[in-house]
Short mmCIF file of C-alpha atoms in Angstrom, two decimals:
data_model
loop_
_atom_site.label_atom_id
_atom_site.label_comp_id
_atom_site.label_asym_id
_atom_site.label_seq_id
_atom_site.Cartn_x
_atom_site.Cartn_y
_atom_site.Cartn_z
CA MET V 1261 73.91 -23.14 60.75
CA SER V 1262 76.28 -22.36 57.88
CA LEU V 1263 76.71 -24.55 54.81
CA ARG V 1264 80.12 -25.64 56.06
CA GLN V 1265 78.70 -26.72 59.41
CA ARG V 1266 75.88 -28.61 57.69
CA LEU V 1267 78.37 -30.41 55.48
CA ALA V 1268 80.52 -31.32 58.50
CA ALA V 1269 77.45 -32.61 60.34
CA LEU V 1270 76.47 -34.69 57.30
CA LEU V 1271 79.93 -36.22 57.05
CA LEU V 1272 79.91 -37.08 60.76
CA CYS V 1273 76.50 -38.68 60.36
CA LEU V 1274 77.64 -40.77 57.38
CA ARG V 1275 80.70 -41.88 59.33
CA ASP V 1276 78.73 -42.83 62.46
CA PRO V 1277 79.27 -46.54 63.32
CA GLN V 1278 75.73 -46.64 64.71
CA LYS V 1279 74.46 -46.31 61.12
CA VAL V 1280 76.46 -49.42 60.18
CA ALA V 1281 75.16 -51.31 63.22
CA SER V 1282 71.57 -50.30 62.39
CA PHE V 1283 71.97 -51.62 58.84
CA GLN V 1284 73.38 -54.87 60.18
CA ARG V 1285 70.45 -55.33 62.57
CA LEU V 1286 68.02 -54.49 59.76
CA CYS V 1287 69.62 -57.27 57.68
CA GLY V 1288 69.38 -59.83 60.48
CA VAL V 1289 72.80 -59.78 62.14
CA GLU V 1290 72.53 -60.53 65.85
CA GLU V 1291 75.07 -58.74 68.01
CA PRO V 1292 76.94 -61.00 70.45
CA ARG V 1293 76.59 -60.58 74.18
CA ARG V 1294 79.81 -58.94 75.32
CA PRO V 1295 80.82 -59.21 78.95
CA ALA V 1296 80.67 -56.08 81.07
CA GLY V 1297 83.85 -54.09 80.78
CA ALA V 1298 84.87 -55.50 77.38
CA PRO V 1299 86.86 -52.76 75.63
CA GLU V 1300 85.48 -50.99 72.62
CA GLU V 1301 87.46 -51.39 69.44
CA THR V 1302 88.43 -48.18 67.74
CA GLY V 1303 89.14 -49.73 64.34
CA GLY V 1304 92.00 -48.86 62.05
CA SER V 1305 95.55 -50.09 62.08
CA ASP V 1306 96.08 -51.04 65.72
CA PRO V 1307 99.46 -52.70 66.24
CA GLU V 1308 98.17 -54.73 69.20
CA ARG V 1309 95.36 -56.16 67.08
CA ALA V 1310 97.78 -56.93 64.28
CA ALA V 1311 99.98 -58.88 66.68
CA ILE V 1312 97.36 -61.21 68.20
CA PRO V 1313 98.99 -64.61 68.63
CA GLU V 1314 97.87 -67.60 66.62
CA GLY V 1315 95.58 -70.22 68.05
CA GLY V 1316 93.64 -68.29 70.72
CA GLY V 1317 89.92 -67.74 70.85
CA SER V 1318 88.78 -70.90 69.07
CA LYS V 1319 85.53 -70.91 71.05
CA LEU V 1320 84.71 -67.46 69.71
CA ARG V 1321 85.24 -68.44 66.09
CA ALA V 1322 82.32 -67.37 63.99
CA CYS V 1323 81.40 -66.83 60.41
CA GLY V 1324 82.79 -63.96 58.44
CA ALA V 1325 81.83 -63.59 54.83
CA ARG V 1326 85.41 -64.43 54.24
CA ASN V 1327 87.15 -64.87 57.58
CA GLY V 1328 87.01 -63.91 61.28
CA VAL V 1329 88.30 -61.54 63.96
CA ARG V 1330 88.96 -61.61 67.66
CA ASN V 1331 87.99 -57.94 67.86
CA GLY V 1332 90.44 -57.12 70.59
CA LEU V 1333 88.61 -59.00 73.35
CA PRO V 1334 90.66 -60.01 76.39
CA GLU V 1335 91.83 -63.61 76.84
CA ALA V 1336 89.28 -64.23 79.58
CA THR V 1337 86.56 -63.46 77.06
CA ALA V 1338 88.25 -65.50 74.33
CA THR V 1339 88.20 -68.64 76.46
CA ALA V 1340 84.65 -68.21 77.73
CA THR V 1341 82.05 -70.71 76.60
CA ALA V 1342 79.61 -69.76 73.87
CA GLY V 1343 76.73 -70.17 76.31
CA GLU V 1344 78.15 -67.40 78.51
CA LEU V 1345 78.31 -65.01 75.59
CA GLU V 1346 75.20 -65.72 73.55
CA SER V 1347 71.55 -66.35 73.85
CA HIS V 1348 70.24 -69.76 72.84
CA LYS V 1349 68.78 -68.27 69.67
CA THR V 1350 72.07 -66.73 68.61
CA LEU V 1351 73.85 -70.02 69.27
CA GLN V 1352 71.40 -71.86 67.03
CA ASN V 1353 71.94 -69.36 64.20
CA ARG V 1354 75.72 -69.32 64.47
CA VAL V 1355 77.90 -70.89 61.79
CA PRO V 1356 81.59 -71.86 61.94
CA GLY V 1357 84.26 -69.44 60.74
CA LEU V 1358 85.27 -69.84 57.12
CA ARG V 1359 88.88 -68.80 57.50
CA ARG V 1360 91.08 -66.96 59.94
CA ASN V 1361 93.78 -64.45 59.09
CA SER V 1362 96.88 -66.56 58.54
CA LEU V 1363 99.16 -63.55 58.96
CA THR V 1364 97.85 -62.33 62.32
CA GLY V 1365 96.01 -65.34 63.77
CA GLU V 1366 92.90 -63.20 64.27
CA GLU V 1367 89.59 -64.99 64.73
CA GLY V 1368 86.03 -63.82 64.93
CA GLU V 1369 83.67 -62.92 67.68
CA ALA V 1370 80.47 -64.95 67.90
CA TYR V 1371 77.39 -63.54 66.20
CA GLY V 1372 74.10 -64.82 64.87
CA VAL V 1373 72.33 -64.58 61.53
CA ARG V 1374 68.54 -64.39 61.19
CA ASN V 1375 68.36 -63.69 57.45
CA TRP V 1376 70.37 -66.34 55.64
CA PRO V 1377 69.55 -65.25 52.05
CA LEU V 1378 71.02 -61.81 52.78
CA PHE V 1379 74.01 -63.38 54.50
CA TYR V 1380 74.88 -65.48 51.46
CA LEU V 1381 74.10 -62.63 49.06
CA PHE V 1382 76.43 -60.20 50.81
CA SER V 1383 79.06 -62.93 51.24
CA LEU V 1384 79.01 -63.27 47.46
CA GLY V 1385 79.14 -59.51 47.08
CA THR V 1386 82.27 -59.07 49.17
CA GLU V 1387 84.00 -61.90 47.28
CA LEU V 1388 83.67 -59.79 44.12
CA GLY V 1389 86.44 -57.64 45.59
CA ASN V 1390 88.75 -60.40 46.90
CA GLU V 1391 91.75 -62.22 45.48
CA LEU V 1392 89.90 -65.43 44.60
CA PHE V 1393 87.56 -63.50 42.32
CA TYR V 1394 90.34 -61.56 40.61
CA ILE V 1395 92.48 -64.64 39.96
CA THR V 1396 89.55 -66.37 38.23
CA PHE V 1397 87.67 -63.49 36.57
CA PHE V 1398 90.54 -61.81 34.72
CA PRO V 1399 91.96 -65.07 33.29
CA PHE V 1400 88.44 -66.13 32.25
CA TRP V 1401 88.10 -63.00 30.12
CA ILE V 1402 91.58 -63.28 28.64
CA TRP V 1403 91.42 -67.02 27.86
CA ASN V 1404 87.80 -67.41 26.77
CA LEU V 1405 86.08 -64.14 25.89
CA ASP V 1406 88.19 -61.20 24.72
CA ALA V 1407 91.90 -60.82 25.52
CA LEU V 1408 91.91 -57.13 24.58
CA VAL V 1409 89.08 -56.34 26.97
CA GLY V 1410 90.75 -58.44 29.68
CA ARG V 1411 94.10 -56.66 29.35
CA ARG V 1412 92.61 -53.17 29.41
CA LEU V 1413 90.33 -54.07 32.29
CA VAL V 1414 93.40 -55.09 34.30
CA ILE V 1415 95.10 -51.78 33.49
CA MET V 1416 92.18 -49.80 34.93
CA TRP V 1417 91.86 -52.16 37.89
CA VAL V 1418 95.54 -51.68 38.80
CA LEU V 1419 95.22 -47.89 38.62
CA VAL V 1420 92.04 -47.79 40.70
CA MET V 1421 93.25 -50.21 43.37
CA TYR V 1422 96.71 -48.69 43.65
CA LEU V 1423 95.42 -45.14 44.06
CA GLY V 1424 92.79 -46.38 46.50
CA GLN V 1425 95.34 -48.18 48.69
CA CYS V 1426 97.59 -45.12 48.68
CA ALA V 1427 94.67 -42.88 49.69
CA LYS V 1428 93.92 -45.15 52.65
CA ASP V 1429 97.44 -44.81 54.00
CA VAL V 1430 97.43 -41.05 53.52
CA ILE V 1431 94.03 -40.38 55.15
CA ARG V 1432 94.44 -43.06 57.88
CA TRP V 1433 90.86 -43.19 59.12
CA PRO V 1434 90.05 -46.18 61.35
CA ARG V 1435 87.49 -48.90 60.69
CA PRO V 1436 84.03 -48.51 62.29
CA ALA V 1437 84.23 -49.09 66.04
CA SER V 1438 83.14 -52.42 67.48
CA PRO V 1439 80.90 -52.26 69.45
CA PRO V 1440 78.43 -51.17 68.20
CA VAL V 1441 79.44 -52.67 64.83
CA VAL V 1442 79.67 -56.46 64.55
CA LYS V 1443 82.77 -57.43 62.56
CA LEU V 1444 81.73 -60.34 60.38
CA GLU V 1445 84.94 -60.22 58.39
CA VAL V 1446 88.28 -58.78 59.38
CA PHE V 1447 90.94 -60.10 57.07
CA TYR V 1448 91.51 -56.45 56.13
CA ASN V 1449 90.82 -55.08 59.62
CA SER V 1450 94.45 -53.99 60.08
CA GLU V 1451 94.07 -51.66 57.09
CA TYR V 1452 92.61 -48.18 57.24
CA SER V 1453 89.07 -47.54 56.14
CA MET V 1454 88.79 -44.47 53.90
CA PRO V 1455 88.08 -44.94 51.02
CA SER V 1456 86.66 -48.42 50.53
CA THR V 1457 88.77 -50.16 47.89
CA HIS V 1458 86.07 -52.85 47.64
CA ALA V 1459 83.64 -50.10 46.63
CA MET V 1460 86.22 -48.73 44.19
CA SER V 1461 86.78 -52.12 42.60
CA GLY V 1462 83.05 -52.88 42.57
CA THR V 1463 82.48 -49.60 40.73
CA ALA V 1464 85.43 -49.63 38.36
CA ILE V 1465 85.28 -53.23 37.06
CA PRO V 1466 81.66 -53.32 35.83
CA LEU V 1467 81.73 -49.76 34.47
CA THR V 1468 85.02 -50.40 32.66
CA LEU V 1469 83.58 -53.60 31.20
CA VAL V 1470 80.61 -51.66 29.83
CA LEU V 1471 82.89 -48.98 28.37
CA LEU V 1472 85.19 -51.56 26.78
CA THR V 1473 82.57 -53.92 25.40
CA TYR V 1474 79.77 -51.65 24.22
CA GLY V 1475 80.31 -51.07 20.51
CA ARG V 1476 82.83 -53.92 20.35
CA TRP V 1477 80.19 -56.55 21.16
CA GLN V 1478 76.53 -56.55 20.18
CA TYR V 1479 74.28 -56.25 23.22
CA PRO V 1480 71.74 -53.73 24.55
CA LEU V 1481 73.41 -50.98 26.53
CA MET V 1482 70.63 -51.11 29.13
CA TYR V 1483 71.58 -54.69 30.02
CA GLY V 1484 75.16 -53.66 30.70
CA LEU V 1485 74.12 -50.67 32.82
CA VAL V 1486 71.69 -52.75 34.89
CA ILE V 1487 74.32 -55.43 35.55
CA ALA V 1488 76.92 -52.77 36.44
CA THR V 1489 74.49 -51.07 38.85
CA CYS V 1490 73.57 -54.34 40.58
CA TRP V 1491 77.23 -55.39 40.79
CA CYS V 1492 78.31 -52.07 42.30
CA SER V 1493 75.41 -51.93 44.76
CA LEU V 1494 75.98 -55.50 45.94
CA VAL V 1495 79.69 -54.97 46.63
CA CYS V 1496 79.15 -51.62 48.38
CA LEU V 1497 76.31 -52.82 50.60
CA SER V 1498 78.21 -56.00 51.48
CA ARG V 1499 81.01 -53.98 53.08
CA ILE V 1500 78.55 -52.19 55.35
CA TYR V 1501 76.80 -55.48 56.17
CA LEU V 1502 80.11 -57.07 57.17
CA GLY V 1503 80.94 -54.11 59.41
CA MET V 1504 84.11 -53.16 57.55
CA HIS V 1505 83.19 -49.68 56.30
CA SER V 1506 81.08 -46.70 57.17
CA ILE V 1507 78.60 -45.23 54.71
CA LEU V 1508 81.03 -42.35 54.09
CA ASP V 1509 83.82 -44.79 53.17
CA ILE V 1510 81.56 -46.40 50.56
CA ILE V 1511 80.41 -43.12 49.02
CA ALA V 1512 83.99 -41.82 48.90
CA GLY V 1513 85.20 -45.05 47.26
CA PHE V 1514 82.45 -44.89 44.63
CA LEU V 1515 83.14 -41.24 43.75
CA TYR V 1516 86.92 -41.73 43.78
CA ALA V 1517 86.62 -44.65 41.34
CA ILE V 1518 84.43 -42.57 39.02
CA PHE V 1519 87.01 -39.77 39.12
CA ILE V 1520 89.89 -42.15 38.30
CA LEU V 1521 87.93 -43.65 35.39
CA ALA V 1522 87.16 -40.18 34.04
CA VAL V 1523 90.84 -39.20 34.16
CA PHE V 1524 92.57 -42.38 32.97
CA TYR V 1525 90.10 -44.32 30.81
CA PRO V 1526 90.73 -42.13 27.71
CA TYR V 1527 94.36 -43.31 27.80
CA VAL V 1528 93.78 -47.04 28.35
CA GLU V 1529 94.13 -47.86 24.63
CA LEU V 1530 97.40 -45.91 24.45
CA ILE V 1531 98.76 -47.71 27.52
CA ASP V 1532 97.75 -51.13 26.19
CA ASN V 1533 99.34 -50.48 22.79
CA PHE V 1534 102.52 -49.25 24.48
CA ASN V 1535 102.68 -52.41 26.61
CA GLN V 1536 102.35 -54.64 23.57
CA ILE V 1537 104.30 -52.87 20.85
CA TYR V 1538 107.12 -50.75 22.30
CA LYS V 1539 110.39 -52.67 22.28
CA TYR V 1540 111.55 -51.74 25.77
CA SER V 1541 108.15 -51.62 27.45
CA PRO V 1542 108.82 -54.63 29.77
CA LEU V 1543 111.77 -52.83 31.37
CA ILE V 1544 109.71 -49.69 31.89
CA ILE V 1545 106.71 -51.64 33.18
CA ILE V 1546 108.73 -53.63 35.71
CA SER V 1547 110.72 -50.61 36.90
CA LEU V 1548 107.65 -48.37 37.21
CA HIS V 1549 105.52 -50.90 39.08
CA LEU V 1550 108.37 -51.79 41.42
CA ALA V 1551 109.13 -48.13 42.15
CA LEU V 1552 105.47 -47.42 42.90
CA GLY V 1553 105.40 -50.28 45.39
CA ILE V 1554 108.55 -49.12 47.20
CA PHE V 1555 108.24 -45.35 47.26
CA SER V 1556 104.52 -44.59 47.04
CA PHE V 1557 103.67 -44.75 50.76
CA THR V 1558 104.97 -45.87 54.13
CA LEU V 1559 103.11 -47.58 56.98
CA ASP V 1560 103.12 -46.44 60.61
CA THR V 1561 102.53 -50.09 61.53
CA TRP V 1562 102.20 -53.31 59.56
CA SER V 1563 98.94 -54.06 57.77
CA THR V 1564 97.79 -56.12 54.80
CA SER V 1565 97.73 -52.94 52.71
CA ARG V 1566 101.36 -53.06 51.59
CA GLY V 1567 101.23 -56.70 50.56
CA ASP V 1568 97.97 -56.22 48.68
CA THR V 1569 99.46 -53.26 46.82
CA ALA V 1570 102.49 -55.34 45.84
CA GLU V 1571 100.16 -58.11 44.60
CA ILE V 1572 98.20 -55.64 42.49
CA LEU V 1573 101.31 -54.04 40.99
CA GLY V 1574 103.02 -57.40 40.42
CA SER V 1575 99.96 -58.86 38.71
CA GLY V 1576 99.57 -55.82 36.50
CA ALA V 1577 103.25 -55.87 35.51
CA GLY V 1578 103.18 -59.60 34.80
CA ILE V 1579 100.06 -59.41 32.64
CA ALA V 1580 101.47 -56.45 30.68
CA CYS V 1581 104.85 -58.16 30.10
CA GLY V 1582 103.17 -61.41 29.13
CA SER V 1583 100.99 -59.65 26.57
CA HIS V 1584 104.13 -57.98 25.14
CA VAL V 1585 105.89 -61.32 24.59
CA ALA V 1586 102.74 -62.98 23.26
CA TYR V 1587 102.24 -60.15 20.76
CA HIS V 1588 105.79 -60.28 19.43
CA ILE V 1589 105.75 -64.04 18.85
CA GLY V 1590 102.36 -63.86 17.16
CA LEU V 1591 100.47 -65.76 19.86
CA THR V 1592 97.67 -63.18 20.05
CA SER V 1593 95.52 -61.87 17.21
CA GLU V 1594 92.72 -59.33 17.12
CA PRO V 1595 89.61 -59.60 14.92
CA PRO V 1596 89.60 -57.35 11.82
CA LEU V 1597 87.96 -53.98 12.34
CA ASP V 1598 85.36 -54.70 9.66
CA THR V 1599 84.01 -57.58 11.78
CA LEU V 1600 83.14 -55.28 14.69
CA PRO V 1601 80.87 -55.27 16.57
CA LEU V 1602 81.30 -58.92 17.43
CA THR V 1603 78.29 -61.15 17.93
CA ILE V 1604 77.97 -63.26 21.05
CA PRO V 1605 78.51 -66.87 19.88
CA SER V 1606 75.98 -69.57 20.61
CA ILE V 1607 76.95 -71.98 23.36
CA THR V 1608 77.48 -75.53 22.12
CA VAL V 1609 78.59 -78.60 24.01
CA THR V 1610 82.01 -78.46 22.30
CA HIS V 1611 82.43 -74.77 23.05
CA PHE V 1612 81.38 -75.20 26.67
CA GLY V 1613 83.73 -78.18 27.08
CA LYS V 1614 86.70 -76.20 25.77
CA VAL V 1615 85.90 -73.30 28.10
CA MET V 1616 85.78 -75.65 31.09
CA LEU V 1617 89.05 -77.33 30.07
CA ARG V 1618 90.80 -73.95 29.70
CA ILE V 1619 89.59 -72.85 33.13
CA LEU V 1620 90.54 -76.14 34.79
CA ILE V 1621 93.97 -76.49 33.19
CA GLY V 1622 94.76 -72.79 33.43
CA MET V 1623 93.77 -72.42 37.08
CA VAL V 1624 95.74 -75.52 38.08
CA PHE V 1625 98.77 -74.03 36.31
CA LEU V 1626 98.31 -70.68 38.08
CA MET V 1627 97.90 -72.28 41.50
CA LEU V 1628 101.02 -74.40 41.00
CA MET V 1629 102.96 -71.34 39.83
CA ARG V 1630 101.79 -69.38 42.87
CA ILE V 1631 102.74 -72.16 45.30
CA VAL V 1632 106.15 -72.79 43.73
CA MET V 1633 107.09 -69.10 43.52
CA LYS V 1634 105.97 -68.49 47.10
CA LYS V 1635 108.07 -71.42 48.36
CA ILE V 1636 111.10 -70.09 46.48
CA THR V 1637 110.86 -66.33 47.01
CA ILE V 1638 110.17 -66.13 50.77
CA PRO V 1639 113.30 -68.09 51.88
CA LEU V 1640 115.33 -66.40 49.15
CA ALA V 1641 114.28 -62.91 50.25
CA CYS V 1642 114.99 -63.77 53.90
CA LYS V 1643 118.46 -64.97 52.95
CA VAL V 1644 119.25 -61.97 50.74
CA PHE V 1645 118.13 -59.40 53.34
CA GLY V 1646 119.47 -61.29 56.37
CA ILE V 1647 116.07 -61.88 58.01
CA LYS V 1648 115.41 -64.96 60.13
CA SER V 1649 112.98 -67.32 58.43
CA ASP V 1650 112.15 -69.46 61.49
CA ASP V 1651 108.82 -67.68 61.93
CA VAL V 1652 107.50 -67.34 58.38
CA ARG V 1653 104.52 -65.24 59.47
CA LYS V 1654 106.75 -62.65 61.14
CA ALA V 1655 109.28 -62.73 58.30
CA ARG V 1656 106.54 -61.99 55.77
CA GLN V 1657 105.74 -58.74 57.57
CA TYR V 1658 109.17 -57.23 56.84
CA MET V 1659 108.92 -54.82 53.93
CA GLU V 1660 111.92 -56.32 52.12
CA VAL V 1661 110.45 -59.82 52.22
CA GLU V 1662 106.84 -58.85 51.67
CA LEU V 1663 107.42 -56.69 48.62
CA THR V 1664 109.91 -59.11 47.09
CA TYR V 1665 107.89 -62.30 47.35
CA ARG V 1666 104.54 -60.72 46.54
CA TYR V 1667 105.82 -58.78 43.56
CA ILE V 1668 107.73 -61.70 42.04
CA THR V 1669 105.11 -64.34 42.83
CA TYR V 1670 102.15 -62.43 41.45
CA GLY V 1671 104.25 -61.05 38.62
CA MET V 1672 104.82 -64.63 37.48
CA VAL V 1673 101.13 -65.42 37.94
CA GLY V 1674 100.26 -62.44 35.73
CA PHE V 1675 102.89 -63.45 33.16
CA SER V 1676 101.38 -66.93 33.10
CA ILE V 1677 97.89 -65.56 32.45
CA THR V 1678 98.84 -63.77 29.23
CA PHE V 1679 101.75 -65.87 27.97
CA LEU V 1680 102.60 -69.22 29.59
CA VAL V 1681 99.05 -70.57 29.83
CA PRO V 1682 98.10 -69.43 26.28
CA CYS V 1683 101.27 -71.17 25.06
CA LEU V 1684 100.14 -74.31 26.85
CA PHE V 1685 96.69 -74.02 25.24
CA PHE V 1686 98.32 -73.63 21.82
CA PHE V 1687 100.41 -76.77 22.19
CA ILE V 1688 97.51 -78.95 23.39
CA GLY V 1689 95.04 -77.58 20.82
CA LEU V 1690 92.84 -75.46 23.12
CA SER V 1691 93.63 -72.03 21.67
#
């Protein structure tokens, strides 16, 4: 067998859904009993799966680490009782679904869990690559720890996630087939699989943090590398555990993130300085991010990929523009170079209280901004582009509406993180 044939065989082995199913069983996931003749899911961006109506399959609702999936089962299966589908043991170990996909109405197939510590561990791991984590982690760094590190971390995150989403829609490989894989989470099931953007994010964020903070802050390098390794491993393994990616998807995502860091990290300081200092940088930032969202890729059918990309680009543009305004009005200041490396301050009751107040007040402000902008932009976009807004879920799947409301909404959230919320902190004495 030639080297090329061996490599092809290795890639096929790493992409085999049976490997994912074996890992799930090893970690204590109990496969549901599927009725004879239930169709096998091929994964990927299936238009029929993306168009599942809302409300069906409530008796099959099960726990995903984040949400559930119907998995393409027929209606007769969806309305069957849990006792007809599961053993008594699986029923005892089943937990209710945490959230369904509000855009597609998809819900999850029933499954059981025998190893609860691993279930909660991997649920935490996958959340390290979801919106809730991003919208709390980045502001926490910018408001409480180091605004410079926070800004530059966002720059690298936007690059990694954008290029990863584009690669998915160019390669167009489907998700691991179910069966044999048990889909514990399928909020992103309508997206393609290769590479894993969770793995990319879980690799890029901790490694970028180490690169940005070592030498600027005093701490042992080994601590940073150990934390980065654990972080990356947890996120990557969680995606296999949840049945969302093959081993090959994870490896490709990890290597792709490393490649992007190697190419772009040397320029992150230049990009950050340009965003803050150059007079016309907001116009360039907004135009560039908007153009990337519109012209970078097209979808053969609707998926969450396009909206997520618009969120990423909008957030990055908003944070960059907010930092530009904050810099020019003197709201931000950097420590003198002769004070570097910075020492980690001791935690006092006063310090801890201020941190908690910033997080509480800031997050409430961001959530209100997100809700208000969403309520305004969706009907406005529908009116501008002549799209019926009776069915909001369907209207949000039109490119004109989706890109407009996501870009503007998350652009304002990003702008709030680096400008509006710091202004609020300044006026109430929490700077």
